Coordinates of C-alpha atoms and ligand atoms in Angstrom, one line a residue:
X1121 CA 6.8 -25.4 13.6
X1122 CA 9.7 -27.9 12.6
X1123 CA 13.0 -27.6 12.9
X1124 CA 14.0 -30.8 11.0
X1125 CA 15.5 -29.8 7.6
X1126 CA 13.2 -30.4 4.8
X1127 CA 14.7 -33.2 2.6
X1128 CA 15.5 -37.0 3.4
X1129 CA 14.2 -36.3 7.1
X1130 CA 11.0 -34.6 6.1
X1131 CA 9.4 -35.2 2.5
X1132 CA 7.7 -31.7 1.3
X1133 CA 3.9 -31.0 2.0
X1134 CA 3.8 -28.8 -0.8
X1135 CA 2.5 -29.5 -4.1
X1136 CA 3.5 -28.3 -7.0
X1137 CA 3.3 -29.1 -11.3
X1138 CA 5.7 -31.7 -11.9
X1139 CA 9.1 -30.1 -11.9
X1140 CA 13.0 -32.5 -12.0
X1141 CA 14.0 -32.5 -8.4
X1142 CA 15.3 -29.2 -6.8
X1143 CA 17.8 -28.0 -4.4
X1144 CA 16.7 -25.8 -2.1
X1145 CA 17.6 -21.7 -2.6
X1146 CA 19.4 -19.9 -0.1
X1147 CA 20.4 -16.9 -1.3
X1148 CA 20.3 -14.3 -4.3
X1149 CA 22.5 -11.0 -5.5
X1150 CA 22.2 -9.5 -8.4
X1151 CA 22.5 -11.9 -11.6
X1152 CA 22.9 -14.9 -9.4
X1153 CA 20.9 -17.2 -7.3
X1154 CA 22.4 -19.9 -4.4
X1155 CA 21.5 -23.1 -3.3
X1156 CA 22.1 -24.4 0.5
X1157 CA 25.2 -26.2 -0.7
X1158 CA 26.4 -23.0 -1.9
X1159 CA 26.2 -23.9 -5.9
X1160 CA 26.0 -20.7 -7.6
X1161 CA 23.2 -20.4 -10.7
X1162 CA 23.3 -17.8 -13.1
X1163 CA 19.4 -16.9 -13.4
X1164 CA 19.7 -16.7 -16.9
X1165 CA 15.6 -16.5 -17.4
X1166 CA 15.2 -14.1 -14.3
X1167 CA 12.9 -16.8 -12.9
X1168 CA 10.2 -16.6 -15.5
X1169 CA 10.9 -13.2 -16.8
X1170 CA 10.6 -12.0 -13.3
X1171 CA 13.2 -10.8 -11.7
X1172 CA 14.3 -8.4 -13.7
X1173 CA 16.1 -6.0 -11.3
X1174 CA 17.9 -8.6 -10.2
X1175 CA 18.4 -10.2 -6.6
X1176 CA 18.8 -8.3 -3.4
X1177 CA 18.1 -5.2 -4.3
X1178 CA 18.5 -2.9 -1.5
X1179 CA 16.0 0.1 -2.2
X1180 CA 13.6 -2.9 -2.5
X1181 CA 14.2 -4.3 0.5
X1182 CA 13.5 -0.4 2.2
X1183 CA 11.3 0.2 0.7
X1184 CA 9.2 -2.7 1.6
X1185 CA 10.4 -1.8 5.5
X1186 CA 9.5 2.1 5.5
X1187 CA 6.1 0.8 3.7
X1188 CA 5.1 -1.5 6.5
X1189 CA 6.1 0.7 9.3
X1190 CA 3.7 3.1 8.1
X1191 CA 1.1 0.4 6.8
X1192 CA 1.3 -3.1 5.0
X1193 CA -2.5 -3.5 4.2
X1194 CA -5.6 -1.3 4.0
X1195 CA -8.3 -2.1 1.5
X1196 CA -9.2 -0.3 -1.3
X1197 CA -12.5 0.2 -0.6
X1198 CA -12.1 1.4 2.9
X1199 CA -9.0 3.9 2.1
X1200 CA -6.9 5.3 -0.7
X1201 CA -2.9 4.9 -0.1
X1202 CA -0.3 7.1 -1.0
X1203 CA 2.1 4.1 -3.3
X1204 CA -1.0 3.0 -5.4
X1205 CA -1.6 6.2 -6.2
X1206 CA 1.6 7.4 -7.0
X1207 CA 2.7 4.2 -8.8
X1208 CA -0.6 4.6 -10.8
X1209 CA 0.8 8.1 -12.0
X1210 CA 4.4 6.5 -12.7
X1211 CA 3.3 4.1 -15.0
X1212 CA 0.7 6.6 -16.9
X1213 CA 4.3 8.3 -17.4
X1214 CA 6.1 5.5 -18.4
X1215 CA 3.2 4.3 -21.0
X1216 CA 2.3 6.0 -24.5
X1217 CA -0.1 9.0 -24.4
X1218 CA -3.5 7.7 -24.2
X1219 CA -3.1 5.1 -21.6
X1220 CA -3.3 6.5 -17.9
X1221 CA -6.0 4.7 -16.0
X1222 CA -4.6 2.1 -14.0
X1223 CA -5.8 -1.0 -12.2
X1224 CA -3.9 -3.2 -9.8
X1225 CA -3.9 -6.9 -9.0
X1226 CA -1.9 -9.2 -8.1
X1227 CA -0.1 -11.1 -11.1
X1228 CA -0.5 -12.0 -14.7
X1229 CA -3.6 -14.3 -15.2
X1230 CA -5.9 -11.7 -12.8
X1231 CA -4.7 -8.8 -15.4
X1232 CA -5.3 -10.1 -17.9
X1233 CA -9.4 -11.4 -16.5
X1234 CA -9.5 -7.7 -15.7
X1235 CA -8.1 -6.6 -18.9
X1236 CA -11.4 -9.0 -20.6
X1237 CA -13.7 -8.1 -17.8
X1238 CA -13.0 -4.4 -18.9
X1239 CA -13.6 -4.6 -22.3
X1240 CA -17.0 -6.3 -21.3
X1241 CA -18.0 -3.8 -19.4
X1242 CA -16.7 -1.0 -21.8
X1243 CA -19.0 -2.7 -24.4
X1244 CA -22.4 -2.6 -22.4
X1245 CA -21.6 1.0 -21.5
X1246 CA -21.9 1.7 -24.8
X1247 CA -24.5 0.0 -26.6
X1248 CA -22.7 -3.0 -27.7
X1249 CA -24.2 -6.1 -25.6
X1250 CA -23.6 -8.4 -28.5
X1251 CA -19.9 -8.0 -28.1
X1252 CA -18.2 -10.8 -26.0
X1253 CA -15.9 -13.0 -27.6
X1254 CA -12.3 -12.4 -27.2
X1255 CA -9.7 -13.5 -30.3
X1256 CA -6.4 -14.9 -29.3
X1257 CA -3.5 -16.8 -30.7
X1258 CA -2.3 -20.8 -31.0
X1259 CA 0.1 -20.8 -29.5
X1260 CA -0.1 -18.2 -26.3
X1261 CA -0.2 -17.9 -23.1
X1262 CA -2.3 -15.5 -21.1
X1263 CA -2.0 -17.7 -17.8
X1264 CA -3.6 -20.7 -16.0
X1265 CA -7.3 -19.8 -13.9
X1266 CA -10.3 -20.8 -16.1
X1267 CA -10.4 -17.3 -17.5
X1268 CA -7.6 -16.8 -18.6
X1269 CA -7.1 -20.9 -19.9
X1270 CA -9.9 -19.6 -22.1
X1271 CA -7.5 -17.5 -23.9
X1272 CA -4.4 -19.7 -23.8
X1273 CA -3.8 -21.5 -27.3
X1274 CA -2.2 -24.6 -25.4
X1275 CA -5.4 -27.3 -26.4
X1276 CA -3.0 -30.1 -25.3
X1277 CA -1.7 -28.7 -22.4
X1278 CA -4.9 -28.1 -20.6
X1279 CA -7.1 -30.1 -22.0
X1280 CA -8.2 -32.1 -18.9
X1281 CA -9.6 -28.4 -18.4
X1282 CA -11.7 -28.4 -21.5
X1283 CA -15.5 -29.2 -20.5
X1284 CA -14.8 -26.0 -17.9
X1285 CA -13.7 -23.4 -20.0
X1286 CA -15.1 -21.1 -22.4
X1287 CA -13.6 -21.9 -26.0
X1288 CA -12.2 -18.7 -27.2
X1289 CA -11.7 -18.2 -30.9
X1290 CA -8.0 -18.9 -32.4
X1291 CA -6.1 -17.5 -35.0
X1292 CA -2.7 -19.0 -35.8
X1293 CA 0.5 -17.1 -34.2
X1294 CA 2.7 -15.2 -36.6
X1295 CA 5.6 -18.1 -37.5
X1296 CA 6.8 -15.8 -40.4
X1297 CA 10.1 -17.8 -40.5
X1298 CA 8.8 -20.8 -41.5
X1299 CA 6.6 -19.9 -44.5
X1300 CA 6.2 -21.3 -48.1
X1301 CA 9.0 -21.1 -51.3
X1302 CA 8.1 -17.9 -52.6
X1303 CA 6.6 -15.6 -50.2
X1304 CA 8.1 -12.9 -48.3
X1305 CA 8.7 -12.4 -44.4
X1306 CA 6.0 -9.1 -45.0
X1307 CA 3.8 -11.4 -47.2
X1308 CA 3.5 -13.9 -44.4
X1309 CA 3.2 -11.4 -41.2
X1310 CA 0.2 -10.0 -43.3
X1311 CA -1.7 -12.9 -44.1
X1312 CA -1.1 -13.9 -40.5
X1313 CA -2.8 -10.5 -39.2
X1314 CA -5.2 -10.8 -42.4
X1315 CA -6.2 -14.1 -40.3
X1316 CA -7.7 -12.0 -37.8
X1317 CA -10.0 -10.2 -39.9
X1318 CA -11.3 -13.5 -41.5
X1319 CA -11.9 -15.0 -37.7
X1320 CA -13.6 -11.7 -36.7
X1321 CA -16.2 -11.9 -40.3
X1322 CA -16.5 -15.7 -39.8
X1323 CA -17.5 -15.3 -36.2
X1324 CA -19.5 -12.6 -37.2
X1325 CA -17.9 -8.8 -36.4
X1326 CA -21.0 -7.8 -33.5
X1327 CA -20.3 -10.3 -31.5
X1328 CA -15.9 -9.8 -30.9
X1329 CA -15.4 -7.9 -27.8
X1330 CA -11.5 -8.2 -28.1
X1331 CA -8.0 -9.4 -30.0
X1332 CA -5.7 -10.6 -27.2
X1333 CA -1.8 -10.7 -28.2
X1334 CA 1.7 -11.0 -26.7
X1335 CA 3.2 -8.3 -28.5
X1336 CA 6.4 -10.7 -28.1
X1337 CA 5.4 -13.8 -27.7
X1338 CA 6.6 -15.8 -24.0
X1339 CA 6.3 -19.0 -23.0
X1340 CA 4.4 -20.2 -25.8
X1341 CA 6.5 -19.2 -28.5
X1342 CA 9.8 -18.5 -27.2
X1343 CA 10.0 -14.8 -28.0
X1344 CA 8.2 -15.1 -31.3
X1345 CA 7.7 -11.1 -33.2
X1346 CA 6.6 -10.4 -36.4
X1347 CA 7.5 -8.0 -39.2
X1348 CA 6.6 -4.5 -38.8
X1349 CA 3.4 -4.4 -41.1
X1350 CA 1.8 -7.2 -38.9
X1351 CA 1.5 -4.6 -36.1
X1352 CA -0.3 -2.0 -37.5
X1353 CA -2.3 -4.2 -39.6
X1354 CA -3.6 -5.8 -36.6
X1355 CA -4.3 -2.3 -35.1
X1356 CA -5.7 -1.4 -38.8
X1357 CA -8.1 -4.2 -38.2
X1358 CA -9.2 -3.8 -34.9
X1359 CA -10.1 -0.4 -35.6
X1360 CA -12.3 -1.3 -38.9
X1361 CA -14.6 -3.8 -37.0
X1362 CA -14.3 -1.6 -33.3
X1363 CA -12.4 -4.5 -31.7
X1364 CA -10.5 -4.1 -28.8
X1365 CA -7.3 -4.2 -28.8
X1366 CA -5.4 -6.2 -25.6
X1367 CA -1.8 -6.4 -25.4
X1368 CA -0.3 -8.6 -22.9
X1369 CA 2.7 -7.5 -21.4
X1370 CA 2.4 -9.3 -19.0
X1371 CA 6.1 -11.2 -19.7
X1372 CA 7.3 -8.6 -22.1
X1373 CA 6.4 -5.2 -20.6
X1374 CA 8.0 -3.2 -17.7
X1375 CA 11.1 -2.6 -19.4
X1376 CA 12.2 -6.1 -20.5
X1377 CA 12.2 -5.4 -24.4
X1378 CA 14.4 -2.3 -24.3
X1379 CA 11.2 0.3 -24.2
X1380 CA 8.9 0.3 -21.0
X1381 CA 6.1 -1.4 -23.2
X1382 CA 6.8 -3.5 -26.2
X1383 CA 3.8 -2.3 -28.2
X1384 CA 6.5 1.6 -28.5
X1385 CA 8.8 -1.0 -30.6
X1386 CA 6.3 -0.9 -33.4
X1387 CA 4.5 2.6 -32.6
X1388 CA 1.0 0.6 -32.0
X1389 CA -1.0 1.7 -29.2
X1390 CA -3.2 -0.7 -27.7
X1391 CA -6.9 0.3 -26.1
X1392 CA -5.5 -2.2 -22.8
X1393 CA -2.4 -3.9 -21.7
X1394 CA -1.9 -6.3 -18.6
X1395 CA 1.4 -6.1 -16.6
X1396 CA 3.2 -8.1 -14.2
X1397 CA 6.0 -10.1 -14.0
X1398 CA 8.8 -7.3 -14.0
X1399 CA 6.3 -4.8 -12.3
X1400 CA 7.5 -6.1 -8.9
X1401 CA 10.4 -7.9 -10.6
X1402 CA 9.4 -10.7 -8.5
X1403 CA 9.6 -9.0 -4.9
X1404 CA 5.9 -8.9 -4.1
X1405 CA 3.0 -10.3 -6.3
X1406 CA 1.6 -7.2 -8.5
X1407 CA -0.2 -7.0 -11.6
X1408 CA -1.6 -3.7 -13.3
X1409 CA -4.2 -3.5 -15.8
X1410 CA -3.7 0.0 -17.9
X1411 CA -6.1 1.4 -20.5
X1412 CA -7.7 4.5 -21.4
X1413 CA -9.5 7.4 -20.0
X1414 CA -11.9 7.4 -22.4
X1415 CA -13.0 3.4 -22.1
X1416 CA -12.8 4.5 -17.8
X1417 CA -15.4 7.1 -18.1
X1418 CA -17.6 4.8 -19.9
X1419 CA -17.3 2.6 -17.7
X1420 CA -17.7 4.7 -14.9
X1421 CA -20.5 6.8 -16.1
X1422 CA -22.5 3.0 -16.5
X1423 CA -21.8 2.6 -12.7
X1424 CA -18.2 1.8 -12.4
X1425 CA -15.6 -1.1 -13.1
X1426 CA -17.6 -4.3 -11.1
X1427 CA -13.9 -6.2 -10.4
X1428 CA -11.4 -6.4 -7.9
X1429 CA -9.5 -8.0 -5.3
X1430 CA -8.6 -8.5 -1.7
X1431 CA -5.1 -7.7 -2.8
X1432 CA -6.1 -5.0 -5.4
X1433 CA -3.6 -1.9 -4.9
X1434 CA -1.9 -3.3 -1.6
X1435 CA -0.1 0.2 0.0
X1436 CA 3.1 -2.6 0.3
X1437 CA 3.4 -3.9 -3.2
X1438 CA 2.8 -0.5 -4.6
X1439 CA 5.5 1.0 -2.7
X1440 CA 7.6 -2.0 -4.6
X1441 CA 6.3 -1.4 -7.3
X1442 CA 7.4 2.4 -7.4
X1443 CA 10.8 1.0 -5.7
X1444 CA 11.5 -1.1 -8.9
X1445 CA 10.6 1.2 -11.2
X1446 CA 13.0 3.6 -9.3
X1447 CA 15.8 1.2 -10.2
X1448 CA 14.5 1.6 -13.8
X1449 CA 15.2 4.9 -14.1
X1450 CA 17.7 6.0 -11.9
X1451 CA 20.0 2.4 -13.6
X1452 CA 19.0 3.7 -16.7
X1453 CA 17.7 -0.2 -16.9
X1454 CA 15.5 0.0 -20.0
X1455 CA 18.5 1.5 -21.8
X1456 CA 20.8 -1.8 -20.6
X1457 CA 18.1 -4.1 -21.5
X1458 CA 18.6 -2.2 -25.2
X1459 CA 22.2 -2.4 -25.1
X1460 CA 22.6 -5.8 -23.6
X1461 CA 19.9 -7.6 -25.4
X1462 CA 21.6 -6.6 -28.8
X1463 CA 24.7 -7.7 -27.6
X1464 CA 22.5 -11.0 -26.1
X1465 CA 21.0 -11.6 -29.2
X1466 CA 24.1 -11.1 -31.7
X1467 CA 26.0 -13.5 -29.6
X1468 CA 23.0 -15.9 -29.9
X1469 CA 22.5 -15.8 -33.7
X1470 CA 26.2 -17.3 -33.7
X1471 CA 24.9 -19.9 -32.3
X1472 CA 23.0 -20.9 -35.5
X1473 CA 25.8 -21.7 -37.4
X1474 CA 27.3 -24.4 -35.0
X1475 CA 23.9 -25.8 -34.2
X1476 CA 21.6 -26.6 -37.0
X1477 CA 18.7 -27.5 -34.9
X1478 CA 18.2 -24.1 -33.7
X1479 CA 15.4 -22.8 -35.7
X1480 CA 15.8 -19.0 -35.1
X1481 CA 16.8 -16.7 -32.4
X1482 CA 13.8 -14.3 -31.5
X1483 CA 12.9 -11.4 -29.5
X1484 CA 13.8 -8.1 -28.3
X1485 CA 15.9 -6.5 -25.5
X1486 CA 16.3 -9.1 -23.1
X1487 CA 13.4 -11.0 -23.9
X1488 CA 15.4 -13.0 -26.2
X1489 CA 15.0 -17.1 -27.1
X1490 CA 15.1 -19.7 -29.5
X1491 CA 13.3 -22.9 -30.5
X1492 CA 14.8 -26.2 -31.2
X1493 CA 13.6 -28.5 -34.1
X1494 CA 14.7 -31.1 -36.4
X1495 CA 14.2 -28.8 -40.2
X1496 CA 15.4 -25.4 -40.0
X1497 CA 13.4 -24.8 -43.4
X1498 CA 10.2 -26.4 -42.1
X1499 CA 10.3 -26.1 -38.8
X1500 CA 9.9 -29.1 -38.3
X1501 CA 9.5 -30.5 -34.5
X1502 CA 12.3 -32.9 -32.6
X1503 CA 10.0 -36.0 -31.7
X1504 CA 8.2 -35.5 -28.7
X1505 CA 9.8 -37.8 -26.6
X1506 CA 13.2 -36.8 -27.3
X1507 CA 11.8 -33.9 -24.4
X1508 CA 14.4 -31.6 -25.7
X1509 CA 13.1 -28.8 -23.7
X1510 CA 13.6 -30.8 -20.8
X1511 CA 17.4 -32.3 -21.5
X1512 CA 18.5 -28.7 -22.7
X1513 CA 17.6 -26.3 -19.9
X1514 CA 18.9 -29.3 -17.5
X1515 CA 22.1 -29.6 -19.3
X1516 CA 22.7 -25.6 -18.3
X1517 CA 21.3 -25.9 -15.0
X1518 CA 23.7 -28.9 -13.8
X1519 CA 26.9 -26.5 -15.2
X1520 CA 24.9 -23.3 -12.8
X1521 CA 22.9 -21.7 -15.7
X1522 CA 19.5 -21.3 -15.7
X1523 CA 17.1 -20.9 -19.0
X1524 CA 13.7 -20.9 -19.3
X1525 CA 12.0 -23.5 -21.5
X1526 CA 8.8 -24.9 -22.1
X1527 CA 7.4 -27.3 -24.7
X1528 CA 3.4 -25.5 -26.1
X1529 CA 0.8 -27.9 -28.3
X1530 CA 2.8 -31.1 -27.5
X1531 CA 6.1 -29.9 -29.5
X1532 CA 4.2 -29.1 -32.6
X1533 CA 6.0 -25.7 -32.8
X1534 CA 9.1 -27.1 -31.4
X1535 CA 11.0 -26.7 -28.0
X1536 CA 11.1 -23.5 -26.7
X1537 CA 13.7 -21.8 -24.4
X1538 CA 14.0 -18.4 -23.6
X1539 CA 17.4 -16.7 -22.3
X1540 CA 16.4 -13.2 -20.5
X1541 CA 18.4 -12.7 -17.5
X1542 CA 17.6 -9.7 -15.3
X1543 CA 18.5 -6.0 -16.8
X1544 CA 20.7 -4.9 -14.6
X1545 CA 23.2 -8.1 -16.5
X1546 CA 26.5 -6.7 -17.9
X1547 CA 28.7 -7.7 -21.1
X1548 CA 31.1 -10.1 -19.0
X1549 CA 28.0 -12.2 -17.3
X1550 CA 26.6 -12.1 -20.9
X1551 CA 29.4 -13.8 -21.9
X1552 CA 29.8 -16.4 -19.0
X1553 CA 25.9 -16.7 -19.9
X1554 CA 26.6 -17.9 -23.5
X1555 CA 29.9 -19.9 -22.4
X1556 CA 27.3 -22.3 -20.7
X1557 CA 24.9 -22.1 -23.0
X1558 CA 27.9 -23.1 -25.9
X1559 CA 28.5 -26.2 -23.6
X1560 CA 25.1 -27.4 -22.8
X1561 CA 24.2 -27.1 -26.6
X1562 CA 27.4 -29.6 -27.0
X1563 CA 26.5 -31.9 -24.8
X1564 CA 23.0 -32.0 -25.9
X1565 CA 24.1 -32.1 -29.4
X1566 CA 24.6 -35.6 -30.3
X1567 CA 21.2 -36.7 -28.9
X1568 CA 19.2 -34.2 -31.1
X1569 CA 21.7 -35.1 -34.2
X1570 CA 20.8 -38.8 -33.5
X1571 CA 16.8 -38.1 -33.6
X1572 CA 17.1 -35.9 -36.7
X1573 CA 18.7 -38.7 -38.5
X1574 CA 16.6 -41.9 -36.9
X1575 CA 13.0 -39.5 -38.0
Ligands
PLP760 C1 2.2 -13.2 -21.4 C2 1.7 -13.8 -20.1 N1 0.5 -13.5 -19.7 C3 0.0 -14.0 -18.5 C4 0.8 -14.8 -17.7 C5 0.2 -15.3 -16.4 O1 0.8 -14.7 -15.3 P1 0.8 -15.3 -13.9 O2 1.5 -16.6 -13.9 O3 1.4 -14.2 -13.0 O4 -0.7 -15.5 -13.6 C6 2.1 -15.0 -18.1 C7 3.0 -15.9 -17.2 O5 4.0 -16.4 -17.6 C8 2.6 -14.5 -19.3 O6 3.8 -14.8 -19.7

């Protein structure tokens, strides 16, 4: 073991995807993160949607203790435990009526596989073998191992991945704002979802296992939702050509959107959803795949679901996962993230009238962001290399703010950045929160006003 501190002494001997140099963290409470030099950050994004209980949570932290007195680890196979089982019946609870049958991994990407793998083997348990292609949207994210890459719409991004993945069919994402003269917002949302009956006929119905969609879109699309009638024409379609219907909440479940799933802001039940991210609010790695009784017993009567994991209902990040939803609903949490995230998101559409290369502000609860681009009628993209996603988010983090962003398809849908600190965040933070963002959206200002003119 070393003792030298990692830095100048000792380069790192981890790698990592190519991040802008880092201090190292040393402490978080609540809202707020610190580094060893004792800078204080404002984790305006929660990590990546993550943390949304905050840091330092002390029923967490006991939690975790009590847990692993007891028992830290036994596998599944060889032995039930009390938290999986308990937090299994919490969430049936917490979800519409219909979904109850849960399955537990460990984060977002081996969910959402189990989510697919699922839907496979729901198909062959009943007669349809022919079924196995899954419909998803450019741009999305649905994570980063080969199966779940397959349903990513980032072609640029991972392209180096290509000759390794299966290629999944795409239907464009819902970018209702930035439609043609003459057509409504409802016009556009249903031609969007109308999409997806055109890919399922021209693929040809028998052979689409699944429709895979952020309900509100993350990373990809910065928040991205869709009129009302897109919803339940989606569902309206699924149901016509017996496609399954996979939402991935991955980002904007477990309370983040003001309701414990997204998919209850628009009344749409969906036959499977993956969660993570704010399951364990980033405490312990845990992931939960929930669906129906009725697709189990299929499944189960055709010899069971043929998945799992080493990790796979862990007794200690079940009894975190029942800890954090304990915060939920003692804090009244989803109710803040309501509250807050209207508050949140009036504050940011303020924004557009001071900065004209804000496209829109997007989202729900406190899963709220906004793209940047060069025509707010359009949408229009900065240039590339202008790496506005980049400049932006750094211009917070230097004055102690963090906010997510990420550029999807090369740009071609514009920056993204999303601003979703944890739910426990309070009106005053919210509005030190947008008294950064005001000054790192000034001083990035003049570059973005230069490239709009030069292009
Ligand atoms: C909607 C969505 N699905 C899946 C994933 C993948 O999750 P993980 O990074 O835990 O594998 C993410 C991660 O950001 C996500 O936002």
């Amino acid at each position: 073991m070393t003792s030298v501190p990692i830095g100048d002494n000792l380069p790192s001997s981890m790698f990592f995807w190519p991040t802008p140099e880092r201090p190292m963290v040393e402490r978080g409470e609540g809202i707020y993160l610190w580094d060893q030099d004792g800078k204080r950050y404002i984790d305006g994004s929660s990590g990546p949607q993550t943390a949304n209980i905050g840091h330092g949570n002390a029923r967490v932290r006991e939690a975790m203790v009590l847990q692993a007195e007891k028992v830290s680890y036994a596998f599944r196979s060889h032995f039930l435990n009390e938290p999986a089982e308990l937090l299994a019946h919490e969430i049936a609870d917490m979800t519409p009526d219909g979904l109850d049958q849960v399955f537990f991994g460990s984060g977002g990407s081996e969910v959402v596989e189990a989510c697919v793998k699922l839907a496979r083997q729901y198909a062959l348990a009943t007669g349809q073998a022919t079924r196995y292609k899954v419909i998803s949207r450019l741009p999305s994210y649905h994570g980063t191992t080969l199966g779940a890459l397959s349903l990513t719409g980032d072609p640029g991004g991972f392209s180096m991945f290509s000759p390794m993945i299966v290629n999944q069919p795409k239907i464009p994402a819902p970018f209702c704002r930035y439609r043609p003269a003459g057509q409504t917002e409802d016009e556009a949302a249903l031609g969007y979802a109308n999409a997806l009956e055109a890919e399922i006929i021209h693929q040809g119905a028998e052979t689409i296992l699944a429709f895979i969609m952020e309900p509100i879109g993350g990373a990809a699309t910065a928040a991205l939702t869709a009129p009302d009638v897109y919803y339940t024409r989606i569902r309206e379609i699924c149901d016509q050509y017996s496609v399954l219907l996979i939402f991935d909440e991955v980002m904007s479940g477990a309370g983040r959107s003001g309701k414990y799933l997204s998919a209850e802001h628009w009344g749409v039940t969906p036959d499977l959803v993956a969660l993570a991210k704010g399951l364990a609010s980033g405490y312990i790695p845990l992931g939960a795949c929930v669906t129906s009784r009725k697709i189990i017993s299929a499944v189960e009567d055709a010899g069971g679901f043929m998945h799992g994991h080493t990790y796979s209902a862990s007794p200690i990040a079940c009894a975190v996962g029942r800890a954090v939803l304990a915060e939920h609903v003692d804090n009244d949490l989803i109710g803040n993230a309501a509250r807050m995230g209207a508050l949140l998101k009036g504050r940011l559409e303020g924004l557009l009238d001071e900065f004209e290369f804000i496209g829109e502000i997007r989202g729900r609860g406190l899963l709220l962001g906004f793209d940047v681009i060069a025509d707010r009628k359009t949408g229009r993209p900065l240039p590339p290399e202008l790496d506005a996603h980049y400049h932006l988010a750094q211009e917070a983090y230097d004055r102690g703010l963090i906010i997510y962003s990420r550029r999807t398809m090369g740009g071609a849908k514009g920056d993204n950045f999303l601003v979703s600190p944890p739910l426990i965040v309070t009106e005053d933070q919210i509005n030190e929160i947008m008294d950064i963002l005001i000054q790192a959206l000034r001083a990035f200002a003049p570059t973005a006003r230069a490239a709009i003119k030069a292009n």
